[in-house]
Coordinates of C-alpha atoms in Angstrom, one line a residue:
Chain A
M19 CA 45.9 -30.6 62.7
A20 CA 48.8 -28.3 61.3
P21 CA 49.9 -27.2 64.8
K22 CA 50.2 -30.9 65.6
F23 CA 52.0 -31.5 62.7
Q24 CA 54.7 -28.8 63.4
I25 CA 55.3 -30.0 67.0
K26 CA 55.9 -33.6 65.8
V27 CA 58.6 -32.3 63.3
F28 CA 60.3 -30.2 66.0
Q29 CA 60.5 -33.3 68.3
I30 CA 62.0 -35.4 65.6
S31 CA 64.5 -32.9 64.5
S32 CA 65.5 -32.0 67.8
L33 CA 65.9 -35.9 68.7
V34 CA 68.1 -36.2 65.5
K35 CA 70.1 -33.2 66.3
N36 CA 70.9 -34.4 69.9
F37 CA 71.6 -37.9 68.5
I38 CA 74.2 -36.3 66.0
I39 CA 75.9 -34.5 68.6
I40 CA 76.1 -37.3 71.1
S41 CA 77.2 -39.4 68.5
I42 CA 80.1 -37.2 67.5
V43 CA 81.2 -36.6 71.0
T44 CA 81.4 -40.2 71.6
L45 CA 83.2 -41.1 68.4
S46 CA 85.5 -38.3 69.2
F47 CA 86.5 -39.8 72.6
L48 CA 86.8 -43.1 71.0
L49 CA 88.9 -41.9 68.2
V50 CA 91.2 -40.3 70.7
F51 CA 91.6 -43.1 72.9
F52 CA 92.5 -45.5 70.0
S53 CA 94.3 -43.0 67.7
K54 CA 97.6 -44.4 68.8
S55 CA 96.4 -48.1 67.9
D56 CA 96.6 -49.7 64.5
L57 CA 92.7 -49.9 64.1
Y58 CA 91.2 -50.3 60.5
L59 CA 89.3 -47.3 61.2
I60 CA 92.0 -45.1 62.4
N61 CA 94.4 -46.2 59.3
G62 CA 91.5 -45.4 57.1
I63 CA 91.3 -41.9 58.3
K64 CA 95.0 -41.4 58.1
N65 CA 94.9 -42.7 54.7
I66 CA 92.2 -40.3 53.5
S67 CA 93.9 -37.3 55.1
S68 CA 97.2 -37.8 53.3
S69 CA 95.8 -39.3 49.8
V70 CA 92.7 -37.0 49.6
I71 CA 92.9 -34.1 51.8
I72 CA 96.6 -33.0 51.3
P73 CA 96.0 -32.9 47.4
I74 CA 92.9 -30.6 47.8
T75 CA 94.4 -28.4 50.6
R76 CA 97.6 -28.1 48.1
A77 CA 95.2 -27.1 45.2
I78 CA 93.6 -24.4 47.3
S79 CA 96.9 -22.9 48.8
A80 CA 98.6 -23.0 45.2
P81 CA 98.3 -19.2 44.8
V82 CA 100.4 -18.6 48.1
N83 CA 102.6 -21.7 47.1
A84 CA 103.0 -19.9 43.6
F85 CA 103.9 -16.7 45.3
S86 CA 106.5 -18.3 47.8
N87 CA 108.0 -19.8 44.8
F88 CA 108.4 -16.8 42.9
V89 CA 110.1 -15.2 45.5
D90 CA 112.4 -18.1 46.2
E91 CA 113.3 -18.1 42.5
Y92 CA 113.9 -14.3 42.6
N93 CA 116.4 -14.4 45.7
N94 CA 118.2 -17.3 44.0
F95 CA 118.3 -15.1 40.7
R96 CA 120.0 -12.4 42.7
S97 CA 122.3 -14.5 44.4
L98 CA 123.3 -16.4 41.2
K99 CA 126.6 -14.4 40.4
F100 CA 128.0 -15.0 44.2
E101 CA 126.8 -18.5 44.5
N102 CA 128.7 -19.1 40.8
K103 CA 131.9 -17.9 42.2
I104 CA 131.5 -20.0 45.5
L105 CA 130.8 -23.1 43.3
Q106 CA 133.9 -22.6 41.2
E107 CA 136.1 -22.5 44.5
E108 CA 134.2 -25.5 45.9
I109 CA 134.7 -27.5 42.6
I110 CA 138.4 -26.9 42.9
R111 CA 138.4 -28.1 46.4
L112 CA 136.2 -30.9 46.0
K113 CA 138.6 -32.4 43.0
K114 CA 141.4 -32.5 45.5
W115 CA 139.2 -34.4 47.9
Q116 CA 138.0 -36.9 45.2
T117 CA 141.5 -37.8 44.6
L118 CA 141.9 -38.6 48.0
A119 CA 138.8 -40.2 48.4
I120 CA 139.4 -42.6 45.6
Q121 CA 142.7 -43.6 47.1
N122 CA 141.1 -44.1 50.6
S123 CA 138.4 -46.2 49.1
R124 CA 140.8 -48.6 47.4
E125 CA 142.8 -48.6 50.5
N126 CA 139.8 -49.6 52.7
K127 CA 138.8 -52.4 50.2
V128 CA 142.0 -53.9 50.4
L129 CA 142.2 -53.7 54.3
K130 CA 138.6 -54.8 54.5
K131 CA 139.6 -57.9 52.3
L132 CA 142.6 -58.3 54.7
L133 CA 140.5 -58.4 57.7
N134 CA 137.6 -60.6 56.0
A135 CA 135.2 -57.8 57.5
T136 CA 131.5 -57.5 56.1
D137 CA 130.0 -54.5 54.7
N138 CA 127.5 -52.5 56.5
N139 CA 125.8 -51.6 53.0
L140 CA 122.5 -49.7 53.0
T141 CA 119.7 -51.0 50.8
L142 CA 117.9 -48.6 48.8
V143 CA 114.3 -49.1 49.0
K144 CA 112.8 -46.2 47.2
T145 CA 113.9 -42.5 45.8
A146 CA 110.7 -40.3 46.6
S147 CA 109.8 -36.8 46.2
L148 CA 108.4 -34.4 48.9
I149 CA 104.7 -33.6 47.9
N150 CA 104.0 -31.2 51.0
R151 CA 105.4 -30.3 54.5
N152 CA 103.6 -29.7 57.9
D153 CA 106.8 -28.2 59.8
T154 CA 105.8 -24.9 60.6
L155 CA 103.1 -25.7 63.3
Y156 CA 103.7 -28.2 66.1
T157 CA 105.6 -31.2 64.7
K158 CA 108.1 -31.4 62.1
L159 CA 106.4 -33.6 59.4
I160 CA 106.9 -34.0 55.4
N161 CA 105.1 -36.2 53.3
L162 CA 106.4 -38.2 50.4
N163 CA 105.0 -39.5 47.3
A164 CA 105.6 -43.1 48.0
G165 CA 104.0 -45.7 50.5
Y166 CA 103.8 -49.5 51.0
D167 CA 103.0 -50.1 47.5
D168 CA 106.7 -49.1 47.0
K169 CA 107.7 -51.5 50.1
I170 CA 108.3 -48.5 52.2
M171 CA 107.5 -49.5 56.0
K172 CA 107.3 -47.8 59.5
N173 CA 110.7 -46.8 60.7
M174 CA 112.6 -46.8 57.9
S175 CA 115.2 -44.4 57.7
V176 CA 115.3 -41.2 55.2
I177 CA 118.3 -39.8 53.8
N178 CA 119.4 -37.5 51.1
E179 CA 123.1 -36.8 49.8
R180 CA 123.9 -34.6 52.7
G181 CA 123.0 -37.2 55.6
L182 CA 120.2 -38.3 57.8
V183 CA 116.9 -36.4 57.2
G184 CA 114.6 -38.5 59.5
K185 CA 112.3 -41.7 59.9
V186 CA 109.1 -42.9 58.5
I187 CA 106.3 -42.8 61.0
D188 CA 103.1 -43.7 58.6
T189 CA 102.4 -45.2 55.5
T190 CA 99.7 -45.4 53.3
A191 CA 99.2 -47.1 49.8
N192 CA 100.9 -44.3 48.1
N193 CA 101.9 -41.6 50.7
S194 CA 104.4 -41.9 53.5
R195 CA 104.8 -39.2 56.6
V196 CA 108.3 -38.6 57.7
I197 CA 109.3 -37.2 60.9
L198 CA 112.4 -34.8 60.7
L199 CA 115.2 -35.0 62.6
T200 CA 114.8 -31.3 63.9
D201 CA 111.3 -32.6 65.6
P202 CA 111.7 -32.5 69.5
N203 CA 109.9 -35.8 69.9
L204 CA 112.2 -37.9 67.8
S205 CA 115.3 -39.3 69.4
I206 CA 118.5 -40.6 67.8
S207 CA 121.3 -42.5 69.1
V208 CA 124.5 -41.2 67.8
K209 CA 128.4 -41.4 68.2
S210 CA 131.2 -38.8 67.6
I211 CA 133.8 -39.9 64.7
S212 CA 137.0 -38.8 66.6
D213 CA 136.1 -39.8 70.0
G214 CA 133.4 -42.5 69.7
I215 CA 131.3 -41.0 72.4
F216 CA 128.0 -42.1 72.4
S217 CA 124.7 -39.7 72.8
L218 CA 121.0 -39.4 72.3
L219 CA 120.1 -36.4 70.0
T220 CA 116.6 -34.7 70.2
G221 CA 115.6 -31.6 68.0
K222 CA 115.9 -28.4 69.9
G223 CA 112.5 -26.9 68.6
D224 CA 113.9 -24.2 66.6
G225 CA 114.0 -26.4 63.6
K226 CA 118.0 -25.6 63.3
Y227 CA 119.8 -27.4 66.1
L228 CA 119.7 -30.9 67.9
V229 CA 120.6 -31.1 71.2
S230 CA 121.9 -34.0 73.3
S231 CA 119.5 -35.5 75.7
F232 CA 121.7 -38.0 77.1
V233 CA 125.5 -38.4 77.1
K234 CA 127.2 -41.7 78.0
E235 CA 129.6 -41.1 80.9
N236 CA 129.1 -37.3 80.5
K237 CA 132.0 -37.2 78.1
M238 CA 131.6 -34.2 75.7
P239 CA 132.5 -34.1 72.0
R240 CA 134.9 -31.6 70.7
L241 CA 133.7 -28.5 68.9
G242 CA 133.5 -29.3 65.2
D243 CA 133.5 -33.1 65.5
I244 CA 131.2 -34.9 63.3
V245 CA 128.4 -36.9 64.5
V246 CA 127.1 -40.0 62.8
T247 CA 124.4 -42.6 64.0
S248 CA 125.7 -45.2 66.1
G249 CA 123.1 -48.0 65.2
T250 CA 122.5 -49.0 68.8
T251 CA 118.8 -48.8 68.6
Q252 CA 118.4 -50.8 65.2
I253 CA 116.3 -48.0 64.0
F254 CA 118.8 -46.1 62.0
P255 CA 121.6 -47.8 60.0
V256 CA 125.0 -47.3 61.4
D257 CA 127.3 -44.5 60.5
L258 CA 124.7 -42.3 58.7
L259 CA 125.9 -38.6 58.6
V260 CA 124.1 -36.5 61.2
G261 CA 125.8 -33.2 61.7
K262 CA 128.6 -31.3 63.2
V263 CA 128.9 -30.3 66.9
A264 CA 128.4 -26.7 66.9
K265 CA 128.3 -25.6 70.8
V266 CA 129.4 -27.6 73.8
E267 CA 128.1 -26.7 77.4
K268 CA 128.7 -28.0 80.6
N269 CA 126.1 -31.0 80.5
R270 CA 125.0 -30.9 76.8
F271 CA 126.0 -29.9 73.4
F272 CA 124.4 -28.8 70.2
V273 CA 124.7 -30.3 66.8
L274 CA 124.2 -28.4 63.5
P275 CA 122.6 -30.9 61.1
F276 CA 124.2 -31.5 57.7
V277 CA 121.0 -31.7 55.9
D278 CA 119.5 -28.4 54.7
F279 CA 115.8 -29.0 55.9
K280 CA 114.6 -25.9 54.0
N281 CA 115.6 -27.2 50.7
I282 CA 114.6 -31.1 50.7
D283 CA 113.2 -32.0 47.1
Y284 CA 114.0 -35.7 46.8
V285 CA 115.0 -38.3 49.4
Q286 CA 115.9 -41.8 49.8
I287 CA 114.2 -44.4 52.2
V288 CA 116.8 -46.8 53.2
T289 CA 117.3 -49.9 55.6
S290 CA 120.2 -51.7 56.4
E291 CA 120.8 -55.0 55.2
Chain B
M17 CA 79.0 -8.4 43.8
E18 CA 76.8 -10.7 41.7
F19 CA 78.6 -13.8 43.2
S20 CA 78.0 -12.7 46.7
K21 CA 74.3 -12.3 46.4
F22 CA 74.3 -16.3 46.0
L23 CA 75.9 -16.8 49.3
N24 CA 74.9 -15.9 52.7
S25 CA 77.4 -14.8 55.5
S26 CA 77.5 -18.4 57.0
S27 CA 78.6 -19.6 53.5
K28 CA 81.2 -17.2 53.2
L29 CA 82.7 -17.8 56.6
N30 CA 82.7 -21.4 55.6
I31 CA 84.9 -20.6 52.5
I32 CA 87.3 -18.8 54.7
L33 CA 87.4 -21.7 56.9
I34 CA 88.3 -24.0 54.1
I35 CA 90.9 -21.5 52.5
S36 CA 92.7 -20.8 56.1
F37 CA 93.0 -24.7 57.0
S38 CA 94.4 -25.3 53.5
I39 CA 96.9 -22.7 53.9
S40 CA 97.8 -23.5 57.6
V41 CA 98.5 -27.1 57.0
N42 CA 100.8 -26.6 54.0
S43 CA 104.0 -25.1 55.1
F44 CA 105.9 -22.2 53.2
I45 CA 109.5 -22.3 54.2
L46 CA 110.1 -18.5 53.1
F47 CA 106.9 -17.5 54.9
P48 CA 106.5 -19.4 58.1
N49 CA 104.3 -16.7 59.7
V50 CA 101.7 -17.0 57.0
N51 CA 101.0 -20.4 58.3
N52 CA 100.7 -19.1 61.6
A53 CA 98.4 -16.3 60.7
F54 CA 96.2 -18.5 58.7
Y55 CA 96.0 -20.8 61.5
I56 CA 94.7 -18.1 63.7
L57 CA 92.5 -17.0 61.3
F58 CA 90.8 -20.2 61.1
H59 CA 90.4 -20.1 64.9
L60 CA 89.1 -16.9 64.6
T61 CA 86.4 -17.9 62.0
L62 CA 85.5 -20.9 63.8
I63 CA 84.6 -18.8 66.9
Y64 CA 83.0 -16.3 64.9
L65 CA 80.8 -19.0 63.5
I66 CA 80.2 -20.3 66.8
F67 CA 79.1 -16.9 68.5
Y68 CA 77.2 -15.6 65.6
H69 CA 76.0 -18.3 63.6
Y70 CA 75.4 -21.1 65.8
H71 CA 74.0 -24.4 64.3
Y72 CA 74.4 -28.0 65.1
Y73 CA 76.1 -28.6 61.8
L74 CA 79.2 -26.9 63.4
Y75 CA 79.6 -30.0 65.3
V76 CA 80.2 -32.1 62.4
L77 CA 82.4 -29.1 61.0
A78 CA 84.4 -29.0 64.2
F79 CA 84.7 -32.7 64.3
I80 CA 86.2 -33.1 60.6
Y81 CA 88.4 -30.0 61.1
G82 CA 89.7 -31.2 64.3
I83 CA 90.6 -34.7 63.0
L84 CA 92.3 -33.3 60.2
F85 CA 94.1 -30.7 62.0
D86 CA 95.3 -33.4 64.3
L87 CA 96.3 -35.7 61.6
L88 CA 98.1 -33.3 59.5
L89 CA 100.1 -31.3 62.2
L90 CA 100.3 -33.8 65.1
N91 CA 99.9 -37.1 63.4
N92 CA 97.5 -38.5 66.1
I93 CA 93.9 -37.4 66.9
G94 CA 93.5 -35.4 70.1
A95 CA 94.2 -32.1 70.8
H96 CA 92.3 -29.8 68.2
L97 CA 89.4 -32.5 68.0
I98 CA 88.7 -32.0 72.0
T99 CA 89.3 -28.3 72.0
F100 CA 86.7 -27.5 69.2
L101 CA 84.1 -30.0 70.6
S102 CA 84.7 -28.3 73.9
L103 CA 84.2 -25.0 72.7
L104 CA 81.0 -25.7 71.1
T105 CA 79.6 -27.5 74.1
L106 CA 80.7 -24.7 76.3
F107 CA 79.2 -22.1 74.2
I108 CA 75.7 -24.0 74.5
F109 CA 75.8 -23.7 78.1
L110 CA 77.2 -19.9 78.3
R111 CA 75.0 -18.6 75.3
R112 CA 72.3 -17.3 77.5
Y113 CA 75.0 -15.1 79.4
L114 CA 76.7 -14.2 76.4
I115 CA 73.5 -12.6 74.8
R116 CA 73.3 -10.1 77.8
L117 CA 76.8 -8.7 77.2
S118 CA 77.6 -5.6 75.2
S119 CA 79.5 -5.7 71.9
Y120 CA 82.7 -4.5 73.2
Q121 CA 82.5 -7.1 76.2
I122 CA 81.9 -9.7 73.4
I123 CA 84.7 -8.7 71.2
F124 CA 87.1 -9.0 74.6
I125 CA 85.6 -12.5 75.3
Y126 CA 86.1 -13.4 71.4
F127 CA 89.9 -12.5 71.8
I128 CA 90.3 -14.4 75.2
T129 CA 88.5 -17.3 73.7
L130 CA 90.9 -17.3 71.0
V131 CA 94.1 -17.0 73.1
I132 CA 92.7 -19.7 75.5
L133 CA 92.1 -22.1 72.7
L134 CA 95.5 -21.7 71.3
L135 CA 96.8 -22.3 74.7
I136 CA 94.6 -25.4 75.4
E137 CA 95.5 -27.0 72.1
Q138 CA 99.4 -26.6 72.9
L139 CA 98.6 -28.2 76.5
L140 CA 96.6 -30.9 75.2
A141 CA 99.4 -31.6 72.7
I142 CA 102.0 -31.8 75.4
L143 CA 99.6 -34.0 77.3
I144 CA 98.4 -36.4 74.7
H145 CA 101.1 -36.6 72.1
N146 CA 103.9 -35.6 74.3
Y147 CA 104.8 -32.4 72.2
K148 CA 107.1 -30.1 73.7
F149 CA 105.9 -26.9 74.8
N150 CA 107.4 -23.7 73.0
F151 CA 107.2 -20.7 74.5
S152 CA 108.4 -18.8 71.6
S153 CA 105.7 -20.4 69.2
F154 CA 103.1 -19.4 71.8
F155 CA 104.2 -16.0 71.9
N156 CA 104.4 -15.9 68.1
F157 CA 100.7 -16.9 67.9
F158 CA 99.8 -14.3 70.6
L159 CA 101.4 -11.5 68.6
I160 CA 99.8 -12.6 65.2
S161 CA 96.4 -12.7 67.0
L162 CA 97.0 -9.1 68.2
I163 CA 97.9 -8.0 65.0
I164 CA 95.2 -9.7 62.9
F165 CA 92.2 -9.5 65.2
I166 CA 90.9 -6.0 64.6
P167 CA 90.9 -6.4 60.9
T168 CA 89.2 -9.8 61.0
V169 CA 86.7 -8.8 63.1
F170 CA 86.0 -5.6 60.8
L171 CA 85.9 -8.2 57.9
F172 CA 83.6 -10.3 59.2
T173 CA 81.4 -7.5 60.5
K174 CA 81.3 -6.5 56.9
L175 CA 80.6 -9.9 55.7
D176 CA 77.5 -10.1 58.2
K177 CA 76.2 -6.9 57.1

């Protein structure tokens, strides 16, 4: 009786094992096939990955994070005296600019009234803080602590005090995922301030520069020119600061973004009115 | 020492897998190579588990980690999931030939598998997710693999003993 029983158990376990393997392989192919769709299952998995898995991975990697923060703090402390001197000089410079800006703002208001022009104001949806970042391997992504419960939706623009940061590509109830401007898969339509040259910019891949992938009429902007969003693709609101032209070649130019992507703590999710 | 008595080598390798996964999906701006190193360590651990501790539960593990890596690093399911499952399936077919090889040959195949795995992941990311191939990042992976390969194999052998 005993050997017969053993054989029976082996057969069942082997069947179950094969069934599990085949199910996993089939499910994997279905997931790959439908991964870009808006299916409930895919959204559920994405939801779990950002609301459950990310906090767990953060907790496990906390010692490395703490060490990284300590080194950062130490470096900051070392450069404190030098930074203080630079900041004092910058305050004096900015005070001069502030006076000029107030004058220009008043003048701008009066001129707009005269022209009966409408303002292209941004609507602030939410100010969110960064919970973790995945911008070292593959894509340049960051995760924020606000989601569709805070009225954040896909394709909304993300900015900080320096300019355009990126675009929301995924939202769950309490988290959203943002693709950074430096990602090679994100294209933004921009124009230069002085010449009004329209072009498309994408991330260069090094996490620092943006490179033009298309320039209208092949006109190159000048070195040092400021680049802002053109608003033509209707994803990004018009006139958001992007960066400065850092290098001009025969058929393309490079832009250094204003945003310091290494020091993003708080961002604002905005939409145009 | 007391703690290690409760865990067999497979469990220890699984703990390494969890830790390396967690560190590789959280970017550290000051130490970007830490992410890369743990990403490679994850692959090394997974290949080691498949080669020396094969069990069908690894399909479930590869499935979960594949999806999570894809979602957290690429925001779409594909590259890692396909690569991990293909590696497992390929191993089942080639197992009988691998057993006949000497330890040095296996170590060589172990390293080649790692490099091919990393390359296939990048190629699939290009094909499925339109990710732009970055040769410098692949070269960086290769260099880190060269540096950490021998110490990792030494560590795993110690764990297995």
